[in-house]
Coordinates of C-alpha atoms in Angstrom, one line a residue:
M26 CA 14.3 -14.8 -14.4
S27 CA 10.8 -13.3 -14.1
N28 CA 9.3 -13.2 -10.6
L29 CA 6.1 -11.6 -12.1
S30 CA 5.4 -14.5 -14.4
R31 CA 6.2 -16.9 -11.6
T32 CA 3.7 -15.0 -9.4
V33 CA 1.0 -15.4 -12.0
G34 CA 1.8 -19.0 -12.7
V35 CA 2.5 -20.3 -9.2
V36 CA 0.6 -18.1 -6.8
V37 CA -2.6 -17.3 -8.6
G38 CA -2.7 -20.1 -11.3
V39 CA -2.4 -19.4 -15.0
A40 CA -6.1 -19.4 -15.6
A41 CA -7.1 -17.8 -12.3
V42 CA -5.9 -14.2 -12.7
A43 CA -9.4 -13.0 -13.4
A44 CA -10.7 -14.6 -10.2
L45 CA -7.9 -13.0 -8.2
A46 CA -8.9 -9.6 -9.4
T47 CA -12.2 -9.9 -7.6
V48 CA -10.7 -10.8 -4.2
P49 CA -11.9 -8.3 -1.6
A50 CA -9.3 -6.2 0.2
H51 CA -8.7 -7.2 3.9
A52 CA -7.2 -4.8 6.4
A53 CA -6.2 -2.4 3.6
P54 CA -5.7 1.2 4.7
A55 CA -8.6 3.6 4.5
A56 CA -6.5 5.8 2.2
P57 CA -4.5 3.7 -0.3
A58 CA -0.9 4.9 -0.9
R59 CA -0.2 6.7 -4.1
F60 CA 2.9 7.4 -6.2
A61 CA 3.7 9.9 -8.9
M62 CA 5.6 9.5 -12.2
P63 CA 8.8 11.5 -12.6
A64 CA 9.2 14.5 -14.9
L65 CA 10.2 13.8 -18.5
S66 CA 13.9 14.4 -19.3
G67 CA 13.5 15.4 -23.0
R68 CA 12.6 18.7 -24.6
Y69 CA 9.2 17.7 -25.9
P70 CA 5.9 17.4 -24.0
V71 CA 4.4 14.0 -24.7
G72 CA 1.0 13.0 -26.1
T73 CA -0.5 9.5 -26.0
T74 CA -3.3 7.4 -27.5
D75 CA -4.3 3.8 -27.4
L76 CA -5.1 1.7 -30.5
H77 CA -7.2 -1.5 -30.8
L78 CA -5.7 -3.5 -33.6
V79 CA -7.2 -6.7 -35.1
D80 CA -5.1 -9.0 -37.3
R81 CA -7.8 -10.5 -39.5
D82 CA -5.4 -12.9 -41.1
R83 CA -4.3 -14.6 -37.9
V84 CA -6.2 -16.8 -35.5
D85 CA -5.2 -16.2 -31.9
P86 CA -3.0 -19.1 -30.8
W87 CA -4.3 -18.7 -27.2
N88 CA -7.9 -18.4 -28.1
A89 CA -9.0 -20.1 -31.4
A90 CA -12.4 -18.5 -31.2
R91 CA -10.9 -15.1 -31.9
Q92 CA -8.7 -13.3 -34.4
R93 CA -5.6 -12.0 -32.9
E94 CA -6.3 -8.7 -31.1
L95 CA -3.8 -6.3 -29.6
M96 CA -3.9 -3.1 -27.6
V97 CA -1.0 -0.7 -28.2
T98 CA -0.1 2.6 -26.7
V99 CA 1.4 5.3 -29.0
S100 CA 3.5 7.9 -27.2
Y101 CA 4.7 10.8 -29.3
P102 CA 6.3 14.3 -29.2
A103 CA 3.4 16.7 -28.7
A104 CA 2.9 20.2 -29.9
G105 CA 1.6 21.3 -26.4
S106 CA 0.7 20.1 -23.0
D107 CA -2.8 21.4 -22.6
G108 CA -4.6 18.0 -22.6
P109 CA -5.4 15.9 -19.5
R110 CA -2.8 13.5 -18.2
A111 CA -3.3 9.9 -19.3
D112 CA -4.1 7.2 -16.8
W113 CA -1.1 5.0 -15.9
M114 CA -3.3 1.9 -15.8
G115 CA -6.9 1.3 -16.6
T116 CA -9.3 0.0 -13.9
G117 CA -9.5 -3.6 -15.1
V118 CA -5.8 -4.0 -15.5
A119 CA -5.2 -2.2 -12.2
Q120 CA -7.4 -4.7 -10.3
V121 CA -5.3 -7.6 -11.5
A122 CA -2.0 -5.7 -10.9
D123 CA -3.1 -4.9 -7.4
A124 CA -3.8 -8.6 -6.6
V125 CA -0.5 -9.8 -8.1
L126 CA 1.8 -6.9 -6.8
S127 CA 0.3 -7.1 -3.4
S128 CA 1.2 -10.8 -3.0
E129 CA 4.0 -12.1 -0.9
Y130 CA 6.3 -12.3 -3.9
F131 CA 6.2 -8.5 -4.3
L132 CA 5.0 -6.0 -1.8
D133 CA 3.4 -8.4 0.6
V134 CA 0.6 -6.0 1.6
P135 CA -3.2 -6.3 1.8
I136 CA -4.9 -5.9 -1.5
G137 CA -6.1 -2.3 -1.9
S138 CA -3.0 -0.8 0.0
V139 CA -1.8 1.0 -3.2
D140 CA -3.9 3.1 -5.5
W141 CA -2.6 1.6 -8.8
D142 CA -5.7 3.0 -10.6
G143 CA -5.2 6.6 -9.4
T144 CA -1.7 7.2 -10.9
T145 CA -1.4 9.3 -14.0
R146 CA 1.4 9.5 -16.6
Q147 CA 3.3 12.5 -17.7
A148 CA 1.9 11.9 -21.2
R149 CA -1.3 13.8 -22.1
T150 CA -4.3 12.8 -24.2
N151 CA -6.0 14.8 -26.9
V152 CA -2.9 16.8 -27.9
R153 CA -1.6 17.3 -31.4
V154 CA 1.6 15.7 -32.6
A155 CA 4.6 18.1 -32.8
A156 CA 5.7 19.2 -36.3
G157 CA 8.3 17.0 -38.0
E158 CA 9.1 13.4 -38.7
F159 CA 10.3 11.2 -35.8
P160 CA 11.9 7.7 -35.7
V161 CA 9.6 4.9 -34.5
V162 CA 10.5 2.6 -31.6
L163 CA 8.5 -0.5 -30.5
F164 CA 8.4 -1.7 -26.9
S165 CA 7.6 -5.2 -25.7
H166 CA 6.9 -6.1 -22.1
G167 CA 8.1 -9.0 -20.0
W168 CA 6.3 -12.4 -19.6
G169 CA 3.3 -12.0 -17.5
G170 CA 3.8 -8.2 -17.4
A171 CA 1.9 -5.4 -19.0
R172 CA 2.8 -2.5 -21.2
E173 CA 1.6 -0.1 -18.5
L174 CA 4.4 -1.3 -16.2
N175 CA 7.0 0.4 -18.5
A176 CA 5.1 3.6 -19.3
G177 CA 7.8 5.7 -17.6
V178 CA 10.7 4.8 -19.9
V179 CA 8.4 4.8 -23.0
D180 CA 7.1 8.3 -22.3
D181 CA 10.5 9.6 -21.5
L182 CA 11.9 8.3 -24.8
A183 CA 9.0 10.0 -26.6
S184 CA 10.1 13.3 -25.0
H185 CA 13.4 13.0 -26.8
G186 CA 11.7 13.0 -30.2
Y187 CA 10.5 9.4 -30.9
V188 CA 7.1 7.9 -31.6
V189 CA 7.1 4.9 -29.2
V190 CA 4.6 2.1 -29.7
S191 CA 4.3 -0.2 -26.7
L192 CA 2.5 -3.6 -27.2
S193 CA 0.4 -5.7 -24.9
H194 CA 0.7 -9.4 -25.9
T195 CA -2.8 -10.6 -25.3
Y196 CA -3.4 -13.7 -23.2
E197 CA 0.3 -13.7 -22.2
S198 CA 0.1 -10.2 -20.6
L199 CA -1.0 -10.0 -17.0
A200 CA -4.2 -8.5 -18.3
V201 CA -5.2 -6.4 -21.3
G202 CA -8.0 -3.8 -21.3
F203 CA -10.0 -3.4 -24.5
P204 CA -12.6 -0.8 -25.5
G205 CA -16.0 -1.2 -23.7
G206 CA -14.5 -2.4 -20.5
R207 CA -13.6 -5.9 -21.8
V208 CA -10.5 -7.4 -20.1
E209 CA -8.6 -10.4 -21.3
Y210 CA -6.4 -12.2 -18.8
G211 CA -3.2 -14.2 -19.1
V212 CA -3.5 -17.8 -19.9
A213 CA 0.0 -18.6 -21.1
N214 CA 1.9 -20.8 -18.6
E215 CA 5.7 -20.1 -18.4
A216 CA 6.2 -23.6 -16.9
E217 CA 5.1 -25.2 -20.2
L218 CA 7.8 -25.4 -22.9
D219 CA 5.4 -25.3 -25.8
H220 CA 3.7 -22.2 -24.3
R221 CA 7.1 -20.4 -24.2
K222 CA 7.7 -21.3 -27.8
T223 CA 4.3 -20.2 -28.9
A224 CA 4.7 -17.0 -26.9
I225 CA 7.9 -15.9 -28.7
D226 CA 6.5 -16.8 -32.1
T227 CA 3.4 -14.9 -31.4
R228 CA 5.3 -11.9 -30.0
V229 CA 7.4 -11.7 -33.2
A230 CA 4.2 -11.9 -35.3
D231 CA 2.6 -9.2 -33.1
S232 CA 5.6 -6.9 -33.6
R233 CA 5.6 -7.3 -37.4
F234 CA 1.8 -6.8 -37.6
V235 CA 2.1 -3.5 -35.6
L236 CA 4.8 -2.3 -38.1
D237 CA 2.3 -3.1 -40.9
Q238 CA -0.4 -1.1 -39.1
L239 CA 2.0 1.9 -38.6
A240 CA 2.6 1.8 -42.3
L241 CA -1.1 2.2 -42.9
I242 CA -1.2 5.2 -40.6
D243 CA 1.8 6.7 -42.5
R244 CA -0.3 6.4 -45.7
G245 CA -3.2 8.3 -44.1
R246 CA -5.4 5.3 -43.0
N247 CA -6.8 4.5 -39.6
P248 CA -6.4 0.9 -38.5
D249 CA -8.1 1.3 -35.1
A250 CA -10.9 -1.3 -34.9
E251 CA -13.3 1.3 -33.5
R252 CA -12.1 3.9 -35.9
D253 CA -11.5 6.3 -33.0
P254 CA -9.8 9.4 -34.3
L255 CA -6.0 9.4 -34.4
P256 CA -4.0 12.3 -32.9
R257 CA -3.8 15.1 -35.3
G258 CA -0.6 15.0 -37.3
L259 CA 0.3 11.4 -36.4
D260 CA 0.2 10.3 -40.1
D261 CA 2.8 13.0 -40.9
A262 CA 5.1 12.2 -37.9
L263 CA 6.1 8.6 -38.6
D264 CA 9.6 8.1 -40.1
L265 CA 9.5 4.3 -40.6
S266 CA 12.8 4.4 -42.4
R267 CA 14.3 4.8 -38.9
T268 CA 12.8 2.1 -36.7
G269 CA 14.0 0.5 -33.4
M270 CA 12.8 -1.9 -30.8
F271 CA 13.5 -2.6 -27.1
G272 CA 11.9 -4.7 -24.5
H273 CA 12.2 -5.9 -20.9
S274 CA 12.8 -9.5 -19.9
Y275 CA 11.0 -11.7 -22.5
G276 CA 10.4 -8.5 -24.3
G277 CA 14.1 -8.0 -24.8
Y278 CA 14.2 -11.5 -26.2
T279 CA 11.3 -10.5 -28.5
A280 CA 13.3 -7.4 -29.7
G281 CA 16.2 -9.6 -30.8
E282 CA 13.9 -12.1 -32.5
A283 CA 11.8 -9.5 -34.2
M284 CA 15.0 -7.8 -35.5
Y285 CA 16.2 -11.2 -36.9
A286 CA 12.9 -11.8 -38.6
D287 CA 12.2 -8.3 -39.9
R288 CA 14.8 -6.0 -41.5
R289 CA 12.6 -3.0 -41.0
I290 CA 14.0 -2.9 -37.4
D291 CA 17.3 -1.1 -37.5
A292 CA 18.5 -1.3 -33.9
G293 CA 17.4 -3.0 -30.6
I294 CA 17.9 -3.3 -26.9
D295 CA 17.4 -6.3 -24.6
V296 CA 16.7 -5.0 -21.1
D297 CA 17.7 -7.8 -18.7
G298 CA 16.1 -10.7 -20.6
A299 CA 17.4 -14.2 -21.4
M300 CA 17.3 -14.7 -25.2
A301 CA 15.8 -18.2 -25.3
Y302 CA 12.5 -19.9 -24.8
S303 CA 14.3 -22.6 -22.7
T304 CA 17.4 -22.4 -20.6
P305 CA 19.6 -23.9 -19.2
E306 CA 18.3 -27.4 -20.2
P307 CA 16.9 -28.1 -22.6
Y308 CA 18.6 -25.1 -24.3
F309 CA 16.6 -23.5 -27.1
P310 CA 18.2 -20.1 -27.8
G311 CA 16.7 -17.6 -30.2
E312 CA 17.7 -17.1 -33.8
A313 CA 19.5 -13.9 -32.8
V314 CA 21.6 -15.9 -30.4
R315 CA 22.3 -18.7 -32.9
H316 CA 23.3 -16.4 -35.8
G317 CA 23.9 -12.9 -34.4
L318 CA 22.5 -9.8 -35.9
D319 CA 24.0 -7.5 -38.5
R320 CA 22.5 -4.3 -36.9
P321 CA 23.3 -2.6 -33.6
F322 CA 22.1 -4.3 -30.4
L323 CA 22.6 -3.3 -26.7
L324 CA 22.4 -5.7 -23.8
F325 CA 21.4 -3.8 -20.6
G326 CA 21.4 -5.8 -17.4
G327 CA 21.2 -5.6 -13.7
D328 CA 21.9 -7.9 -10.7
F329 CA 20.1 -11.1 -9.8
V330 CA 20.1 -11.6 -6.1
E331 CA 19.8 -15.1 -4.7
N332 CA 20.5 -16.2 -1.1
G333 CA 21.9 -12.7 -0.4
Q334 CA 24.4 -12.9 -3.2
A335 CA 24.3 -10.7 -6.3
V336 CA 25.1 -12.2 -9.7
E337 CA 25.9 -9.8 -12.5
H338 CA 23.7 -10.3 -15.6
S339 CA 26.2 -9.9 -18.4
H340 CA 27.8 -11.9 -21.2
R341 CA 30.6 -12.7 -18.7
T342 CA 28.3 -14.8 -16.5
P343 CA 27.2 -17.7 -18.7
E344 CA 26.5 -19.8 -15.6
F345 CA 23.7 -17.4 -15.0
D346 CA 22.5 -16.7 -18.6
R347 CA 24.3 -18.6 -21.4
T348 CA 22.3 -16.7 -24.0
W349 CA 24.1 -13.4 -23.5
A350 CA 27.5 -15.0 -23.8
D351 CA 26.5 -16.9 -27.0
F352 CA 24.9 -13.8 -28.5
W353 CA 28.0 -11.7 -27.7
A354 CA 30.2 -14.2 -29.5
R355 CA 28.1 -14.2 -32.6
Q356 CA 26.9 -10.6 -32.9
R357 CA 28.1 -9.3 -36.2
A358 CA 27.5 -5.5 -35.8
W359 CA 27.8 -2.8 -33.1
K360 CA 27.3 -4.2 -29.6
R361 CA 27.6 -3.1 -26.0
D362 CA 26.9 -4.8 -22.7
L363 CA 25.8 -2.2 -20.2
H364 CA 25.4 -3.1 -16.5
L365 CA 23.5 -1.1 -13.8
D366 CA 25.1 -1.9 -10.5
R367 CA 22.7 -2.7 -7.5
A368 CA 19.7 -2.7 -9.8
T369 CA 17.5 -5.8 -10.1
H370 CA 15.2 -7.2 -12.7
Y371 CA 12.3 -4.9 -11.7
S372 CA 14.4 -1.8 -11.4
F373 CA 13.8 -1.7 -15.2
T374 CA 10.1 -1.3 -14.7
D375 CA 7.9 1.4 -13.2
L376 CA 8.3 -0.4 -9.9
Q377 CA 11.5 1.5 -9.7
V378 CA 9.3 4.6 -9.5
A379 CA 6.6 3.2 -7.3
V380 CA 8.4 1.2 -4.6
P381 CA 10.6 3.9 -3.2
Q382 CA 7.5 6.1 -2.8
L383 CA 5.8 3.3 -0.9
S384 CA 8.4 3.2 1.9
G385 CA 5.6 3.7 4.5
L386 CA 4.3 0.3 3.5
L387 CA 7.5 -1.6 2.9
S388 CA 10.6 -2.5 4.9
P389 CA 14.0 -1.5 3.4
R390 CA 14.7 -5.2 2.9
R391 CA 11.4 -5.7 1.0
Q392 CA 12.2 -2.6 -1.2
A393 CA 15.7 -3.9 -1.9
G394 CA 14.3 -7.3 -2.9
I395 CA 12.1 -5.7 -5.5
V396 CA 14.2 -2.9 -7.0
G397 CA 17.7 -3.4 -5.5
T398 CA 19.6 -0.8 -3.5
I399 CA 20.5 1.6 -6.3
D400 CA 19.5 5.2 -5.8
P401 CA 16.1 5.4 -7.6
R402 CA 16.7 8.8 -9.2
R403 CA 20.1 7.7 -10.5
S404 CA 18.7 4.4 -11.7
L405 CA 15.9 6.2 -13.7
A406 CA 18.3 8.9 -15.0
A407 CA 20.7 6.2 -16.3
Q408 CA 18.0 4.1 -17.9
H409 CA 16.4 7.0 -19.7
D410 CA 19.7 8.5 -20.8
Y411 CA 21.2 5.3 -22.2
V412 CA 18.0 4.2 -23.9
A413 CA 17.6 7.6 -25.6
G414 CA 21.3 7.8 -26.3
F415 CA 21.3 4.4 -28.0
F416 CA 18.5 5.3 -30.4
D417 CA 19.9 8.8 -30.9
L418 CA 23.2 7.2 -32.0
H419 CA 21.7 4.5 -34.3
L420 CA 18.5 6.1 -35.6
K421 CA 19.3 9.8 -35.6
R422 CA 23.1 9.4 -36.1
R423 CA 23.6 11.8 -33.1
D424 CA 26.5 10.7 -30.9
R425 CA 26.2 12.0 -27.4
G426 CA 29.3 10.2 -26.3
L427 CA 27.6 7.9 -23.9
F428 CA 28.9 4.7 -25.4
H429 CA 32.5 5.7 -25.6
G430 CA 33.2 4.8 -22.0
P431 CA 32.1 5.5 -18.4
S432 CA 30.0 8.6 -17.8
P433 CA 30.5 10.7 -14.7
R434 CA 26.7 11.4 -14.9
H435 CA 26.0 7.8 -14.3
P436 CA 28.3 6.3 -11.8
D437 CA 26.2 3.1 -11.4
A438 CA 26.5 2.2 -15.1
R439 CA 29.5 0.4 -16.5
F440 CA 30.3 -1.4 -19.7
I441 CA 31.2 -5.1 -19.6
V442 CA 34.0 -5.9 -22.0

């Protein structure tokens, strides 16, 4: 279900992403196209910082010469908005993203046509954390993706009063930029069954390790490998007694598996991801699918378009994704299946922001193939509202009424029963 991972694995080769990043641009425009991130919908300005975390008790399964290293981004409610805006994507990651996203599987434009490196987020650096304690939410990206590709929904959730921690899963992510300019590229191959199993096991371990590191911050310690200063007030802002997790694609699968493995996670969302490391045959569903969860979980899907026909991703279409149907039957706590009509898999990433602003480069058909035909503003508004509303309901005990039935504010969203 992930075109991005297929692009990495099929077009550029699993071990060749680094080489692709050095391909020169041919016939690219003199002035690359740019796009802007939308305004935040919550009441808080947002601050952000990156952390370099090293798990000294774990050898990296993708690189036995190293201990497991992660880069995470912490987005948080800020006391002000006087700091500079954060880069959406660092230069090293942006070079790889440019090569992959420019390919025929996505934009089909010359490399260098889009200034992925020049975009900034709404979140700001070097700003103090707002006063108070806030629930914590983890975010996990899709296979072959990058945490940067979902910065929009992460920052928006933070603006509603959450500390949101987005993970890059090193060597499985498209690319991960580390301090000092080091970039580690993806080596995991989605076509290999053992790689997919290793990936989900590693992702769950990554998620649990990050929760451990957040507990250290909560106790006043700094786990950053370089000991770079943490944002002022971060240690007082974490309410780890209220923790959630969500993810896109394989990251949604990760959210369910991490919840099953770790009771510190109170509620979760799978955004358009099959919950198995192999499907349809052989069928190896996750533990959350096999046993269900005893805490709230939301399925949030779009359409899959093949040969001009749209298939609804929901628990009612087991011929498309058996895992959602099996999870639905076994889920033991609050559950909803929310569908966004005319959205596609990549409508749930920042491509929903970028692609409509690149209309000068792309045909309407190309745009629709990437992010569907849903109105982009309505798509983003629905995603941001339902994600924040879900965590408001289950982490803050604040019911905004969004999950009682259809909302006139979001005509493209409907509940599958």
